[in-house]
Coordinates of C-alpha atoms and ligand atoms in Angstrom, one line a residue:
Chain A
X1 CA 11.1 -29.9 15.4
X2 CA 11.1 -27.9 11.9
X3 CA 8.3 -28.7 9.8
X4 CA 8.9 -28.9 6.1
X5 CA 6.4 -28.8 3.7
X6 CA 6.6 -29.9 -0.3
X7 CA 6.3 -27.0 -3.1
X8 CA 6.6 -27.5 -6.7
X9 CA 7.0 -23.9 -7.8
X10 CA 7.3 -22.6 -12.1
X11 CA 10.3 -20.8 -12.6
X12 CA 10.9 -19.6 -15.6
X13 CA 9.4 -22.1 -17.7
X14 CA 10.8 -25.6 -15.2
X15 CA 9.3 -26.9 -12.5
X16 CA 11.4 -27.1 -9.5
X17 CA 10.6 -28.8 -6.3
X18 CA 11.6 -28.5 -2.9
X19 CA 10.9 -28.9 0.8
X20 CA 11.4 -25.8 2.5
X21 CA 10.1 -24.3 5.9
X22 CA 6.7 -22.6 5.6
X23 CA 8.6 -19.8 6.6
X24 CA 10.6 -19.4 3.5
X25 CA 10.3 -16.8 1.1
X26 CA 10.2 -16.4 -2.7
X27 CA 13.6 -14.5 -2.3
X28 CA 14.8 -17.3 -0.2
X29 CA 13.8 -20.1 -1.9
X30 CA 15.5 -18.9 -5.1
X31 CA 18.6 -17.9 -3.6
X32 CA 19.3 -20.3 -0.7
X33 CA 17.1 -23.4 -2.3
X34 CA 17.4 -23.4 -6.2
X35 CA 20.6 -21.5 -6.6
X36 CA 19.0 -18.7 -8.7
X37 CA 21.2 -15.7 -7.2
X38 CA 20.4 -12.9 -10.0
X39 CA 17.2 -11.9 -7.5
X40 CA 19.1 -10.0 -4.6
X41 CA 18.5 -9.1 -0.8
X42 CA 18.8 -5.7 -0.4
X43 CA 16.5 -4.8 2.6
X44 CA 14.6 -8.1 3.2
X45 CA 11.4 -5.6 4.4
X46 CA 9.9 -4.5 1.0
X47 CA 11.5 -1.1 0.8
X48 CA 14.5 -1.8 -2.0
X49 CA 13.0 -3.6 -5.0
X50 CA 16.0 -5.4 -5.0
X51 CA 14.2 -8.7 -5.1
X52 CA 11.6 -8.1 -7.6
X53 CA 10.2 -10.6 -9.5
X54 CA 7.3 -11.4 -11.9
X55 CA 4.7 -13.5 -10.5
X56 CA 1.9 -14.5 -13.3
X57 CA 3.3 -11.9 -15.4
X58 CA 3.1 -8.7 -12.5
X59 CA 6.2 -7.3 -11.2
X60 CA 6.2 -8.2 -6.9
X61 CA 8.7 -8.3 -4.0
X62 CA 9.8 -11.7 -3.5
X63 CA 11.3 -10.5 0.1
X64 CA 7.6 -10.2 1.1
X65 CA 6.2 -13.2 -0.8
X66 CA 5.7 -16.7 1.0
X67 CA 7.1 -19.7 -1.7
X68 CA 4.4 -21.6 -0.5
X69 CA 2.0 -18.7 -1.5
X70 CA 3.5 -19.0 -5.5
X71 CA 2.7 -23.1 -6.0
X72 CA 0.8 -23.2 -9.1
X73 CA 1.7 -19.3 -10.2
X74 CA 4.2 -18.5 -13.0
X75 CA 7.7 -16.8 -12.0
X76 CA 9.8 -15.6 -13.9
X77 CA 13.3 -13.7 -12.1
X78 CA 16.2 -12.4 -13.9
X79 CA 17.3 -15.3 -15.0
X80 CA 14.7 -16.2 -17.1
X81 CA 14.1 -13.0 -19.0
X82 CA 16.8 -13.3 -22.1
X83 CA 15.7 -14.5 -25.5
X84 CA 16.1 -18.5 -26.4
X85 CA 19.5 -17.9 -28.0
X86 CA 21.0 -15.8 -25.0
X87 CA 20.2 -12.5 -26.5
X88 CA 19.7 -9.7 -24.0
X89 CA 16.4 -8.7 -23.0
X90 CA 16.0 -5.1 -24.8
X91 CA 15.7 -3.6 -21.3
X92 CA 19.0 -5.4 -20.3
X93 CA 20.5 -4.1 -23.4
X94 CA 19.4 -0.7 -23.1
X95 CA 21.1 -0.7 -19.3
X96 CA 23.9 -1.8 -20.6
X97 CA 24.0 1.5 -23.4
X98 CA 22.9 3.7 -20.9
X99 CA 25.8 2.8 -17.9
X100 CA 22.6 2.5 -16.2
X101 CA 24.3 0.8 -12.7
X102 CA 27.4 1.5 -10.9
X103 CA 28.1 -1.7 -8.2
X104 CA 24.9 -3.1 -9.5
X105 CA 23.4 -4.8 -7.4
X106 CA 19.8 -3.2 -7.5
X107 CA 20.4 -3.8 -11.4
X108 CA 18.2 -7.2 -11.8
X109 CA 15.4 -5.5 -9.7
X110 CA 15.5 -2.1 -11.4
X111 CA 15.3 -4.4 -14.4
X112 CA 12.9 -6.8 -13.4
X113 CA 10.5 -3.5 -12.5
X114 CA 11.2 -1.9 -15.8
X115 CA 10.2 -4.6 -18.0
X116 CA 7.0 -4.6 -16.2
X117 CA 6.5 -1.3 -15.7
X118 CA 6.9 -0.4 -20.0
X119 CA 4.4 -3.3 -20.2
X120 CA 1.8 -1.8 -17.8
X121 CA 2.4 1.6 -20.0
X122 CA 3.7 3.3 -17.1
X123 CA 6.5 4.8 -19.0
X124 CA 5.0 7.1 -21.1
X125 CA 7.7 10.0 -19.4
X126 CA 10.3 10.5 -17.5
X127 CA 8.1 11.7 -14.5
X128 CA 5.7 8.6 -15.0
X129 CA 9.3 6.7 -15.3
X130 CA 10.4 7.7 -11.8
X131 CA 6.9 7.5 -9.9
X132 CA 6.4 4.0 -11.1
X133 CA 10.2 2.9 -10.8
X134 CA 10.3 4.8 -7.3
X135 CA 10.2 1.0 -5.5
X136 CA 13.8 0.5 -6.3
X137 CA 16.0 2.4 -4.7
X138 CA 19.7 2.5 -6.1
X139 CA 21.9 3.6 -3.5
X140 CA 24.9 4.9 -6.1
X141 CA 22.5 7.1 -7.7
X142 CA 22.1 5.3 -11.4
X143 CA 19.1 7.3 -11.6
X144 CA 19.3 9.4 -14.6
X145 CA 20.9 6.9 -16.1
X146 CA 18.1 4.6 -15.2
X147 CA 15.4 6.6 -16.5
X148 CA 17.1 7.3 -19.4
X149 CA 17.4 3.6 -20.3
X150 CA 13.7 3.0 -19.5
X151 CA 12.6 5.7 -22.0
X152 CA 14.3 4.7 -24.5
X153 CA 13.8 0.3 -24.3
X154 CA 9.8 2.1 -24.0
X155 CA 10.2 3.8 -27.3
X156 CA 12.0 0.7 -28.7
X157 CA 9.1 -1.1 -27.4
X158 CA 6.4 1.3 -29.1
X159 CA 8.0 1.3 -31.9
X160 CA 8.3 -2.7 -32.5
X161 CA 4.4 -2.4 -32.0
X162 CA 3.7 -0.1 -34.5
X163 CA 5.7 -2.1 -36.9
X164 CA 3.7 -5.2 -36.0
X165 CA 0.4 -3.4 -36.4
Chain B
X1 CA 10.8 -14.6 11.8
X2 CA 9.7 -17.6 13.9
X3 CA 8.2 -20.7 11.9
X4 CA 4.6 -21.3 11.9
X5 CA 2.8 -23.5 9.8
X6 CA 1.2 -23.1 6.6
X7 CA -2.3 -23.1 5.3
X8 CA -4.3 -22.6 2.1
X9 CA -7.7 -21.9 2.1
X10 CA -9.7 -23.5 -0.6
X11 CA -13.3 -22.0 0.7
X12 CA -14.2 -19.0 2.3
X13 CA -15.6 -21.7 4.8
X14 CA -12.4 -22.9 5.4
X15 CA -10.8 -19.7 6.0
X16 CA -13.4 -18.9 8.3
X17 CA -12.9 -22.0 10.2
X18 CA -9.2 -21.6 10.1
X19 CA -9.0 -18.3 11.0
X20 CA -10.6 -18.9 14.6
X21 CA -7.8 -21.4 15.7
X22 CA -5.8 -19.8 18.1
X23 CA -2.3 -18.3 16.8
X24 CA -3.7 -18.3 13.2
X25 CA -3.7 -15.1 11.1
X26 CA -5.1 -14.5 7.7
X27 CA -2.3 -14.2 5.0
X28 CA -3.8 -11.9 2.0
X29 CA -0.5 -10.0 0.2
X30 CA 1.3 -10.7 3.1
X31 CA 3.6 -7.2 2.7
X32 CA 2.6 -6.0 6.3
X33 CA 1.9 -9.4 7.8
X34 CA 5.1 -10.6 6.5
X35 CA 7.0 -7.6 7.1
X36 CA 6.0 -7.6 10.9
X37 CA 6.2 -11.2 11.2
X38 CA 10.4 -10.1 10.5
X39 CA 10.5 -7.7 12.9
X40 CA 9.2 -10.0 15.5
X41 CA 6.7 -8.2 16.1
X42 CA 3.8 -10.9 14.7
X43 CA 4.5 -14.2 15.5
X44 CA 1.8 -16.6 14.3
X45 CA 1.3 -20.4 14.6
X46 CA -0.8 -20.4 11.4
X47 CA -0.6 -18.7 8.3
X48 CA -4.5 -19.1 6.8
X49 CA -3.3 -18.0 3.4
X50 CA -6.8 -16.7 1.4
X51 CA -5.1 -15.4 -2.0
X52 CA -6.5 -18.6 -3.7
X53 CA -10.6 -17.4 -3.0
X54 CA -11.1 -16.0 -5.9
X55 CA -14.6 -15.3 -4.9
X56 CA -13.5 -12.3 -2.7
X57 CA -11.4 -10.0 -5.8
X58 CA -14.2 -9.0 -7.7
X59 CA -14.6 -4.9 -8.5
X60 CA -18.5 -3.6 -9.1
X61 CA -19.5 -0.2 -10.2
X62 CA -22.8 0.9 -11.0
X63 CA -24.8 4.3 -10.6
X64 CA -25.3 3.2 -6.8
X65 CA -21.5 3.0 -6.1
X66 CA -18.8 0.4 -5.9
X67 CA -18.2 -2.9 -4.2
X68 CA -14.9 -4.2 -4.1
X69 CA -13.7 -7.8 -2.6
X70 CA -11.6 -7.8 0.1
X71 CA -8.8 -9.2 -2.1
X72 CA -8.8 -7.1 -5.1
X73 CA -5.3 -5.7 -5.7
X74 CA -4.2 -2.1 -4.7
X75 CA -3.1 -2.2 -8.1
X76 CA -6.0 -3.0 -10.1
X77 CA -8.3 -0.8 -7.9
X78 CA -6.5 2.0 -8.7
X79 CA -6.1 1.7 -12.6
X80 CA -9.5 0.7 -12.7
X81 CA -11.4 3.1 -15.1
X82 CA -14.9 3.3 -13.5
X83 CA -13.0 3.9 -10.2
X84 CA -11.1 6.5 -11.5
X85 CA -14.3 8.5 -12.9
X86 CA -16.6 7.2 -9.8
X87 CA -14.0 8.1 -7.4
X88 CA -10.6 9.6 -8.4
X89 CA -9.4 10.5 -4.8
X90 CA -10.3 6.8 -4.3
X91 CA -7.6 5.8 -6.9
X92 CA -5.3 8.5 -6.4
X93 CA -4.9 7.2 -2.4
X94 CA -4.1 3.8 -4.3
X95 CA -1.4 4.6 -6.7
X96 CA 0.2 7.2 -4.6
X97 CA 0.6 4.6 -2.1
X98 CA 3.6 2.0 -1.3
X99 CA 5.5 1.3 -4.6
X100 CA 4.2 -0.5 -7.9
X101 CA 5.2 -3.9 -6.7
X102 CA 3.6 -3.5 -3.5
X103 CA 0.5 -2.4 -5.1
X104 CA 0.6 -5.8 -7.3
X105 CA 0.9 -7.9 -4.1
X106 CA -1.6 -6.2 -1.4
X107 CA -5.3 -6.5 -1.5
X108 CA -7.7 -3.7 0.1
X109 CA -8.6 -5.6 3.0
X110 CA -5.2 -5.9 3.9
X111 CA -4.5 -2.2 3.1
X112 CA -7.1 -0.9 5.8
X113 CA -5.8 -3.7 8.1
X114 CA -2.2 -2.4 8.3
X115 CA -1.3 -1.3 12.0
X116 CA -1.6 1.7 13.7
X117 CA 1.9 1.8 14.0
X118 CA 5.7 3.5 15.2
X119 CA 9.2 3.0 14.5
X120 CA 9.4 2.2 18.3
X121 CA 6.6 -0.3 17.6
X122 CA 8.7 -2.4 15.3
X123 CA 11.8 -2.5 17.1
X124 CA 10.6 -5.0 20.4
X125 CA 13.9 -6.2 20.9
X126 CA 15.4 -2.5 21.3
X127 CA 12.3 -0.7 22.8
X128 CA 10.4 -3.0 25.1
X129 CA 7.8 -0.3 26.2
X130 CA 5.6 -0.1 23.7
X131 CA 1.4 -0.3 25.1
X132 CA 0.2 -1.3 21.4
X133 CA 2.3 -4.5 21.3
X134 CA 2.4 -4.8 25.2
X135 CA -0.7 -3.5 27.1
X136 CA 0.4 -2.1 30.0
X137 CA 4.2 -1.6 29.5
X138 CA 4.6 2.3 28.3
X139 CA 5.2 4.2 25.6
X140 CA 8.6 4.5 23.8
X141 CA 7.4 7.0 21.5
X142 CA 5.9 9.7 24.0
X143 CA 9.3 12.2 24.9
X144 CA 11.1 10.6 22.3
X145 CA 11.4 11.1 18.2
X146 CA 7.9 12.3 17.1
X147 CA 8.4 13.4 13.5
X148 CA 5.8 11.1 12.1
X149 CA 3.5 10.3 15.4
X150 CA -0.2 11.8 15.3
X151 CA -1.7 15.0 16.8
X152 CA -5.0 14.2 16.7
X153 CA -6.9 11.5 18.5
X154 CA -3.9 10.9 20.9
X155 CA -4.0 9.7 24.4
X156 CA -1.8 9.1 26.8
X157 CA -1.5 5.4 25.9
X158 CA -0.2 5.6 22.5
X159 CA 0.2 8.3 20.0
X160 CA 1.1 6.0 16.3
X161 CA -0.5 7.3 13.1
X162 CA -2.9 5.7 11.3
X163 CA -0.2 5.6 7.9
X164 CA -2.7 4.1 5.6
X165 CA -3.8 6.4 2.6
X166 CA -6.6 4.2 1.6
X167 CA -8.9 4.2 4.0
X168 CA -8.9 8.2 4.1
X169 CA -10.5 8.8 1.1
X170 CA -13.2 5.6 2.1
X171 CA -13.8 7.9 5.1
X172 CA -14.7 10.8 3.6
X173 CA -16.8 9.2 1.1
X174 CA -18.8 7.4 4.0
X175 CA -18.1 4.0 2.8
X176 CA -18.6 1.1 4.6
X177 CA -16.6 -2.5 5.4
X178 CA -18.5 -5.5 4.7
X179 CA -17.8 -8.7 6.8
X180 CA -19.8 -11.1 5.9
X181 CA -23.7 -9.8 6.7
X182 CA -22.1 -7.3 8.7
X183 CA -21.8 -3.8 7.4
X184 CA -19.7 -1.1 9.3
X185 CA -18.7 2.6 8.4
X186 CA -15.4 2.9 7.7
X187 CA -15.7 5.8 10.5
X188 CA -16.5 3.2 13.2
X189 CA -14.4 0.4 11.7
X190 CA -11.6 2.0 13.2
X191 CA -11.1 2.9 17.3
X192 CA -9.3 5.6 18.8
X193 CA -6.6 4.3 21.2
X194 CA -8.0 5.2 24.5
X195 CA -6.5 2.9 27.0
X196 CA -6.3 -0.2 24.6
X197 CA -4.2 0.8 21.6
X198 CA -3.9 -3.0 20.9
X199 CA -7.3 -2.7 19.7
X200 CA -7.1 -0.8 16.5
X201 CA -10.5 -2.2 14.4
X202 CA -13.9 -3.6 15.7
X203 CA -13.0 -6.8 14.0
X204 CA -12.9 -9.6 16.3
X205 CA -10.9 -13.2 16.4
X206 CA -11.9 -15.1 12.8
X207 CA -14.1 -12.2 11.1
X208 CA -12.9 -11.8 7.9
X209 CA -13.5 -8.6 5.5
X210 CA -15.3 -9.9 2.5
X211 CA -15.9 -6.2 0.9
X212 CA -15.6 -2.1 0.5
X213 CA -18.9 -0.3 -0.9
X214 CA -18.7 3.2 -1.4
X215 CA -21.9 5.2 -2.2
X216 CA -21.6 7.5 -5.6
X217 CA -22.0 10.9 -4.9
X218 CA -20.9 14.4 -6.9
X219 CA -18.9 14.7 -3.9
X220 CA -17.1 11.8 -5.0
X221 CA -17.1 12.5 -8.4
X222 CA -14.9 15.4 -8.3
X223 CA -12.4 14.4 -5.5
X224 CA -9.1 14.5 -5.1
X225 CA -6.4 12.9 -2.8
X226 CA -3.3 14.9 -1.9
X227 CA -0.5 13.4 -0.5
X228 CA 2.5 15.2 0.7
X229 CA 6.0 13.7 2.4
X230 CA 9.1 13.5 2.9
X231 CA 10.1 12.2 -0.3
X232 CA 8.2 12.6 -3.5
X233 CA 7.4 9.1 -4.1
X234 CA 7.5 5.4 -1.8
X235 CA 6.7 7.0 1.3
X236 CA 3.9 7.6 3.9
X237 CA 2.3 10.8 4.2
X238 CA 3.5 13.7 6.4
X239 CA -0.2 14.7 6.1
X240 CA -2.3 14.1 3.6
X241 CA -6.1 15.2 2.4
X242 CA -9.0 13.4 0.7
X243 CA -11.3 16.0 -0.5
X244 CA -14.6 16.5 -2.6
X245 CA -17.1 19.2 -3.6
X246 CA -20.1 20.0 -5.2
X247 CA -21.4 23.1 -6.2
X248 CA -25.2 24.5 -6.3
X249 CA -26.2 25.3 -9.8
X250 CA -24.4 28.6 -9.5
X251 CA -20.8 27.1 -9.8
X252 CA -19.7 28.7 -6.9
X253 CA -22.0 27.9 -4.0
X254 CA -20.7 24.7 -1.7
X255 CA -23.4 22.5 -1.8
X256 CA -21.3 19.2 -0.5
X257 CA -17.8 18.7 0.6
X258 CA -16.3 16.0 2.7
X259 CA -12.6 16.4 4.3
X260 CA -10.5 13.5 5.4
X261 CA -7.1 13.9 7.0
X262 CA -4.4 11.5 6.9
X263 CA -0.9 10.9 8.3
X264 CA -2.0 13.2 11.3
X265 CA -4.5 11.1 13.2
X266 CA -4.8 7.4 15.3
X267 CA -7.0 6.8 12.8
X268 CA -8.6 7.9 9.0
X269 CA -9.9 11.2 10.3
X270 CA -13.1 12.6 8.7
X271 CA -12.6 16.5 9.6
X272 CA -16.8 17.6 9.9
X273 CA -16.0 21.1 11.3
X274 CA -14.1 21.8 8.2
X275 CA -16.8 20.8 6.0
X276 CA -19.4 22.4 8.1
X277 CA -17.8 25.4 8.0
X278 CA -17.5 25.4 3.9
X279 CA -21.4 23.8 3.3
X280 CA -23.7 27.1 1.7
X281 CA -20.3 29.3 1.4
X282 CA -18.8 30.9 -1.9
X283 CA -15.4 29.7 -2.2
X284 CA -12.7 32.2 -1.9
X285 CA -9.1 31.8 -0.6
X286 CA -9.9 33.1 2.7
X287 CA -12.8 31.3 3.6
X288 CA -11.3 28.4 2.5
X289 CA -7.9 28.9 4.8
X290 CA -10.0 29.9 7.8
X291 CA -12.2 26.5 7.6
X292 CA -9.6 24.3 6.9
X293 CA -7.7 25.4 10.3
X294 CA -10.7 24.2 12.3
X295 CA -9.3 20.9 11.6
X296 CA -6.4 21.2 14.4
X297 CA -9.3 21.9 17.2
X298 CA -7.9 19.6 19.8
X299 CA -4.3 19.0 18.2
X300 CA -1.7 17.8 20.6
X301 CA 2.1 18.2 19.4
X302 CA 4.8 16.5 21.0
X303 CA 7.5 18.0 19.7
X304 CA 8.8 16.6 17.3
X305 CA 5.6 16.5 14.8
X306 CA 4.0 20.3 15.5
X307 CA 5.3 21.0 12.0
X308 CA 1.8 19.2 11.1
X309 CA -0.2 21.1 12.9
X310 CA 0.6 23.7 10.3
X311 CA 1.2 21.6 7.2
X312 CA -2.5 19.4 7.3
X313 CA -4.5 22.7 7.2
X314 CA -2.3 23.6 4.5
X315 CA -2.8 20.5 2.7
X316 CA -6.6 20.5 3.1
X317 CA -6.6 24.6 1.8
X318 CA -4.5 23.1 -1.6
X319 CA -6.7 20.4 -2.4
X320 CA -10.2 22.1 -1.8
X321 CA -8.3 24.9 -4.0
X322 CA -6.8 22.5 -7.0
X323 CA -11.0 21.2 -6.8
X324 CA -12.5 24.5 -6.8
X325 CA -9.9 25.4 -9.8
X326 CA -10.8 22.3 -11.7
X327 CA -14.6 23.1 -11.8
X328 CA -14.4 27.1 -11.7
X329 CA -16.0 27.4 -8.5
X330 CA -13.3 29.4 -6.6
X331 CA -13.3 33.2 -6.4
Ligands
FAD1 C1 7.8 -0.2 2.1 C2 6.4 -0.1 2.3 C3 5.8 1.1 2.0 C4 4.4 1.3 2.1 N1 3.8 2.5 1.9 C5 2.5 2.7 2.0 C6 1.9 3.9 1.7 O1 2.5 4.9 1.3 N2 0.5 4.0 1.9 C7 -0.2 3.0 2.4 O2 -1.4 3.1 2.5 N3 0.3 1.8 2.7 C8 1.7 1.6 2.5 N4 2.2 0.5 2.8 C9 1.4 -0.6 3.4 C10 0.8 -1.5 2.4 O3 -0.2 -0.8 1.7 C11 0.1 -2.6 3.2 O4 1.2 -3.4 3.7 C12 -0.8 -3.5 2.4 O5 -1.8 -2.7 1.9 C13 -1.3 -4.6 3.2 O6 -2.1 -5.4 2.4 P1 -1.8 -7.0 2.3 O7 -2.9 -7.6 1.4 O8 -0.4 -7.2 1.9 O9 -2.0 -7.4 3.8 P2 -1.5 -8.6 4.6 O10 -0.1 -8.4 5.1 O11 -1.8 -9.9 3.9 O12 -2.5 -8.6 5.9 C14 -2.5 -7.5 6.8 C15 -3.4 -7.9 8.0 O13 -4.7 -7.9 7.6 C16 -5.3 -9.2 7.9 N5 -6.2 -9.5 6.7 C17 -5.9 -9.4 5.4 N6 -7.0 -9.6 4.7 C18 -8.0 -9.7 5.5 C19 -9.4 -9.9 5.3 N7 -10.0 -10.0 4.1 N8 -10.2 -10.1 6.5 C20 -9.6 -10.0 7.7 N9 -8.3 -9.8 7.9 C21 -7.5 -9.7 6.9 C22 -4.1 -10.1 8.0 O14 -4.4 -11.2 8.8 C23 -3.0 -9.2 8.6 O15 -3.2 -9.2 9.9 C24 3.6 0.2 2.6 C25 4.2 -1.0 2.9 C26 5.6 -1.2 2.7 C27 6.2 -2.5 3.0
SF4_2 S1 3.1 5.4 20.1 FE1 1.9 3.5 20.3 S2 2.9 2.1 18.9 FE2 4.4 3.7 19.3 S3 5.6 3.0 21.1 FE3 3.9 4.3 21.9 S4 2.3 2.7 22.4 FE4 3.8 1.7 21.0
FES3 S1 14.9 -7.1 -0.5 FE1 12.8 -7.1 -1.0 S2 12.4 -5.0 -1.1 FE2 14.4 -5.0 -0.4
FES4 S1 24.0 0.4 -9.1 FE1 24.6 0.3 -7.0 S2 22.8 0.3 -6.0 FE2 22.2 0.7 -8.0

């Protein structure tokens, strides 16, 4: 007999519900249960950062995260990280000037990671760049690229804050 | 990963309670109970999820030392600025560890719980011989590929590294695991294989760590954690050192150091014979090469991983010399 149990989980500002295995994880619910498909499976083991995700604002593999372990916690995936009118995230943006993916498909991790990572202030060079973005591999090799977009939506980033201040 | 059902704790009580039902495992950042329950290598009836208790995350440091819960995040530890001045090699064996997301999910206890482990140890279904998941059956790993398997504390039962980076620098800092009432040091937390290699901890069936405390010391103060691999970043260690030194008033003479070893050993190795050797010595590059080859005493290679019995003394003679550097102590 499979045993289901209830979950309301916060995804990117809704509540969604569902009955799912316990068994189920993050990754799985989004993509098998709720039909959000930006997060990918790369690995499935927690050595990619294909499926990365925020949880309460922290950047986490949802390949090694129980669903039912993320009731009552804020996620947030790919999906949920443009502005209100559809503008692109500045990280998404600064991929996108950078040619910062080839197939793409480690893209919404790598960007899911670097959002969190300039937010942490872990992107203060290119070497702190690569240590902290070393949990998402990109198998065609994006990685200058990568960095080069992360340095510089880190600047924009800076810079916005000085403005503010 | 077979189904098993799932439960939240909502008092350390509970957990307790839970936790000595048969088939039930605690669930803290899940990244290694989660990863293994995949590989079929873990299959539990419960899952005693404990990341709601937010009773066990706190982080304490005072002139005594630090106490940190059980389920204080990798993460936090290691960014956390009395750490980092208290015990540097402490934080360093945290954020050179596992990958920034990892670090966000797993909580110490977990960390120092992660199995003594081998690739043939996470492949059941290819390798069935394996004495750690099967007492009795064998050993994949002995004759076979034994790049990453351990030279020191062997036997002839199992021969997995202890991969963990965290619980080297505890070791060498003689800090202790709190469960409950119960205080062990991290030393004799952990067992050497022997004949039961299933038994990796002293922990038995529903204990549950509640803390770390790790005494300050001017050892500790001036440590470092060196971690050298394969790849620069996101991997285990090949071999890696937690060291720290004081000097006598002279700025040269070693008053204390303490030597830990990982990515070599069946478990977080304190290496004494190095620091014996060093204690009431001037530094210079000799002494320090010849001390720090006192560590292999007792190595076994198989093959495969003798490249370590050259590379940890190597690694313990950089980071005793990057130390001495930093405070001016080496001739
Ligand atoms: C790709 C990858 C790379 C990694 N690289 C490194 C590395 O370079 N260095 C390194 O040190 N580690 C590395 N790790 C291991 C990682 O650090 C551990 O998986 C993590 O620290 C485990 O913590 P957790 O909280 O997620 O444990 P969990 O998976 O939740 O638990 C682990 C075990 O401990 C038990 N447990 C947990 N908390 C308690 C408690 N309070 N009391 C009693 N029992 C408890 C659980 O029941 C379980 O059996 C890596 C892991 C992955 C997946
Ligand atoms: S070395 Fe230990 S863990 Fe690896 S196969 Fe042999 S018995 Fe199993
Ligand atoms: S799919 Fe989660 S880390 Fe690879
Ligand atoms: S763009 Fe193809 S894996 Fe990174």
């Amino acid at each position: 007999m499979t045993r289901t149990i209830h979950l309301s989980l916060d995804i990117n500002g809704r509540r969604h519900e569902l009955d799912v295995e316990p068994r189920v994880t993050l990754l799985d619910a989004l993509r098998e249960h709720l039909a959000l498909t930006g997060t990918k499976k790369g690995c499935d083991q927690g050595q990619c950062g294909a499926c990365t995700c925020h949880v309460d604002g922290k950047r986490v593999l949802s390949c090694l995260t129980l669903a039912a372990q993320v009731e009552g916690r804020e996620i947030t995936t790919i999906e949920g990280i443009t502005g209100e009118n559809g503008d692109l995230h500045p990280v998404q943006a600064a991929f996108i000037e950078h040619d910062a993916f080839q197939c793409g498909y480690c893209t919404p991790g790598q960007i899911m990671s670097a959002v969190a990572c300039i937010r942490e202030g872990h992107a203060g060079s290119d070497e702190e760049i690569r240590e902290y973005m070393s949990g998402n591999l990109c198998r065609c090799g994006a990685y200058n690229s990568i960095v080069a977009a992360v340095r510089e939506a880190a600047q924009a980033t800076v810079k916005e804050k000085m403005e503010v201040a | 990963m077979r189904d098993f059902s799932y439960l939240r704790a909502t008092s350390a009580d509970d957990a307790q309670k839970a936790a000595l039902q048969a088939g039930a495992v605690l669930l803290a950042g899940g990244t290694t109970l989660l990863d293994l329950a995949k590989c079929g290598v873990t299959e539990p009836e419960t899952v005693v999820d404990i990341t709601h208790l937010s009773s066990l995350d706190g982080i304490a440091v005072d002139e005594g030392g630090a106490t940190i819960g059980a389920l204080a995040r990798m993460s936090e530890v290691a960014d956390h600025r009395e750490i980092k001045a208290a015990f540097p090699a402490v934080s360093e064996s945290l954020s050179l560890a596992a990958s920034a997301q990892l670090r966000n999910m797993a909580t110490m206890g977990g960390n120092l719980l992660q199995r003594t482990r081998c690739s043939y140890f996470r492949e059941p279904g290819v390798f069935a011989a394996c004495n750690k998941r099967n007492p009795g059956s064998g050993c994949s790993a002995i004759g076979g590929v034994t790049r990453n398997h351990a030279i020191l504390g062997t036997s002839d039962a199992c021969i997995a590294t202890y991969p963990g980076d965290l619980a080297v620098a505890l070791v060498a800092f003689d800090a202790t695991v709190e469960i409950g009432s119960r205080r062990v040091p991290v030393d004799d937390f952990f067992l050497l294989p022997g004949n039961t290699p299933d038994r990796e901890t002293v922990l038995e069936k529903g204990d549950i760590i509640t803390a770390i405390s790790i005494p300050a010391s001017a050892a500790a103060r001036n440590s470092t954690y060196l971690k050298v691999r394969d790849r620069q970043s996101y991997e285990f260690a090949a071999a890696s050192a937690a060291v720290g030194l004081e000097f006598e008033a002279d700025g040269r003479t070693v008053r204390d150091i303490r030597v830990a070893l990982g990515g070599v050993a069946t478990k977080p190795w304190r290496a004494r014979a190095v620091e014996q050797a060093l204690v009431g010595k001037a530094l210079d590059a000799e002494t320090v090469e010849k001390a720090s080859s006192l560590a292999m005493e007792g190595a076994v290679s198989q093959g495969g991983n003798h490249y370590k019995i050259e590379l940890a003394p190597r690694v313990i003679t950089r980071a005793i010399e990057q130390l001495g550097l930093k405070v001016g102590g080496l001739a």
